[in-house]
Amino acid sequence: MRLDKFLKVSRLIKRRTLAKQVADQGRITVNGNKAKASSVIKENDELQIRFGQKIVTVRIDKLKEIAKKEEAATMYSILKEEKLEKIEPEFIDDEA
């Protein structure tokens, strides 16, 4: 199954076009490798998705072409969620 389709069906990302944009920006890895929207995924693959200041790591448990809202959450397991720390810009000392 294509990565963008899985993200939409599993409801990790609401729309397939948005899933494609996120993947094309390099914000998704599959088993540690940067993934494109067209990347083929399979069960037990590990996805890392960067949502703004948060990185979510999930394992794919099931692949389904169509899933009801209640079934969508059973398609993956969240392994971890980590917040990224904001990097403060360095200020230039003007006292020279």
Short mmCIF file of C-alpha atoms in Angstrom, two decimals:
data_model
loop_
_atom_site.label_atom_id
_atom_site.label_comp_id
_atom_site.label_asym_id
_atom_site.label_seq_id
_atom_site.Cartn_x
_atom_site.Cartn_y
_atom_site.Cartn_z
CA MET A 1 0.00 0.00 0.00
CA ARG A 2 1.21 3.53 -0.73
CA LEU A 3 2.32 5.59 2.25
CA ASP A 4 -0.01 8.51 1.54
CA LYS A 5 -3.02 6.20 1.27
CA PHE A 6 -2.18 4.46 4.56
CA LEU A 7 -1.86 7.79 6.37
CA LYS A 8 -5.30 8.84 5.12
CA VAL A 9 -7.09 5.51 5.74
CA SER A 10 -5.57 5.18 9.23
CA ARG A 11 -6.51 8.82 9.90
CA LEU A 12 -3.00 9.72 11.06
CA ILE A 13 -3.33 12.55 8.52
CA LYS A 14 -6.81 13.65 7.48
CA ARG A 15 -6.35 14.08 3.72
CA ARG A 16 -4.28 12.21 1.18
CA THR A 17 -3.07 15.42 -0.48
CA LEU A 18 -1.81 16.66 2.89
CA ALA A 19 -0.11 13.29 3.51
CA LYS A 20 1.62 13.67 0.13
CA GLN A 21 2.82 17.18 1.00
CA VAL A 22 4.19 16.07 4.38
CA ALA A 23 6.04 13.15 2.79
CA ASP A 24 7.43 15.29 -0.04
CA GLN A 25 8.78 17.75 2.54
CA GLY A 26 10.90 14.93 4.02
CA ARG A 27 9.01 14.83 7.32
CA ILE A 28 8.29 11.07 7.23
CA THR A 29 10.70 8.16 7.53
CA VAL A 30 9.94 4.47 7.02
CA ASN A 31 12.29 2.18 8.93
CA GLY A 32 14.78 5.05 9.25
CA ASN A 33 14.79 6.04 5.55
CA LYS A 34 13.17 9.19 4.17
CA ALA A 35 9.96 8.24 2.42
CA LYS A 36 8.04 9.64 -0.52
CA ALA A 37 4.25 9.57 -0.75
CA SER A 38 4.52 6.72 -3.25
CA SER A 39 6.69 4.55 -0.96
CA VAL A 40 5.26 1.06 -0.53
CA ILE A 41 4.73 0.12 3.10
CA LYS A 42 3.92 -3.19 4.74
CA GLU A 43 2.90 -4.52 8.14
CA ASN A 44 5.48 -4.10 10.94
CA ASP A 45 7.12 -1.12 9.22
CA GLU A 46 8.00 1.72 11.58
CA LEU A 47 7.01 5.26 10.62
CA GLN A 48 8.35 8.48 12.11
CA ILE A 49 6.20 11.51 11.33
CA ARG A 50 7.11 15.08 12.26
CA PHE A 51 4.06 17.21 13.07
CA GLY A 52 5.35 20.73 13.77
CA GLN A 53 7.17 20.50 17.12
CA LYS A 54 6.32 16.82 17.71
CA ILE A 55 7.67 13.53 16.33
CA VAL A 56 5.35 10.52 16.46
CA THR A 57 6.72 7.00 15.95
CA VAL A 58 4.19 4.31 14.98
CA ARG A 59 4.32 0.66 13.93
CA ILE A 60 1.96 -0.51 11.19
CA ASP A 61 -0.18 -3.37 12.49
CA LYS A 62 -2.72 -3.80 9.67
CA LEU A 63 -3.17 -2.63 6.11
CA LYS A 64 -6.73 -2.06 4.91
CA GLU A 65 -7.98 -0.34 1.77
CA ILE A 66 -11.00 1.10 3.60
CA ALA A 67 -11.46 1.51 7.35
CA LYS A 68 -14.28 2.87 9.46
CA LYS A 69 -13.43 5.49 12.05
CA GLU A 70 -13.45 2.88 14.85
CA GLU A 71 -11.14 0.52 12.92
CA ALA A 72 -8.63 3.18 11.89
CA ALA A 73 -6.87 3.30 15.28
CA THR A 74 -6.29 -0.48 15.17
CA MET A 75 -4.18 -0.15 12.02
CA TYR A 76 -1.17 1.17 13.95
CA SER A 77 0.42 1.28 17.41
CA ILE A 78 2.00 4.44 18.76
CA LEU A 79 5.49 3.55 19.96
CA LYS A 80 6.52 7.00 21.18
CA GLU A 81 5.80 10.71 20.95
CA GLU A 82 8.52 13.27 21.53
CA LYS A 83 8.37 17.04 21.62
CA LEU A 84 11.09 18.95 19.84
CA GLU A 85 12.63 21.77 21.80
CA LYS A 86 12.34 25.19 20.25
CA ILE A 87 15.71 26.55 19.22
CA GLU A 88 16.09 30.15 20.34
CA PRO A 89 17.85 32.39 17.81
CA GLU A 90 21.20 33.66 18.95
CA PHE A 91 21.33 37.38 19.52
CA ILE A 92 24.30 39.33 18.17
CA ASP A 93 26.12 41.43 20.70
CA ASP A 94 26.16 45.00 19.33
CA GLU A 95 28.66 46.28 21.89
CA ALA A 96 31.70 46.00 19.62
#
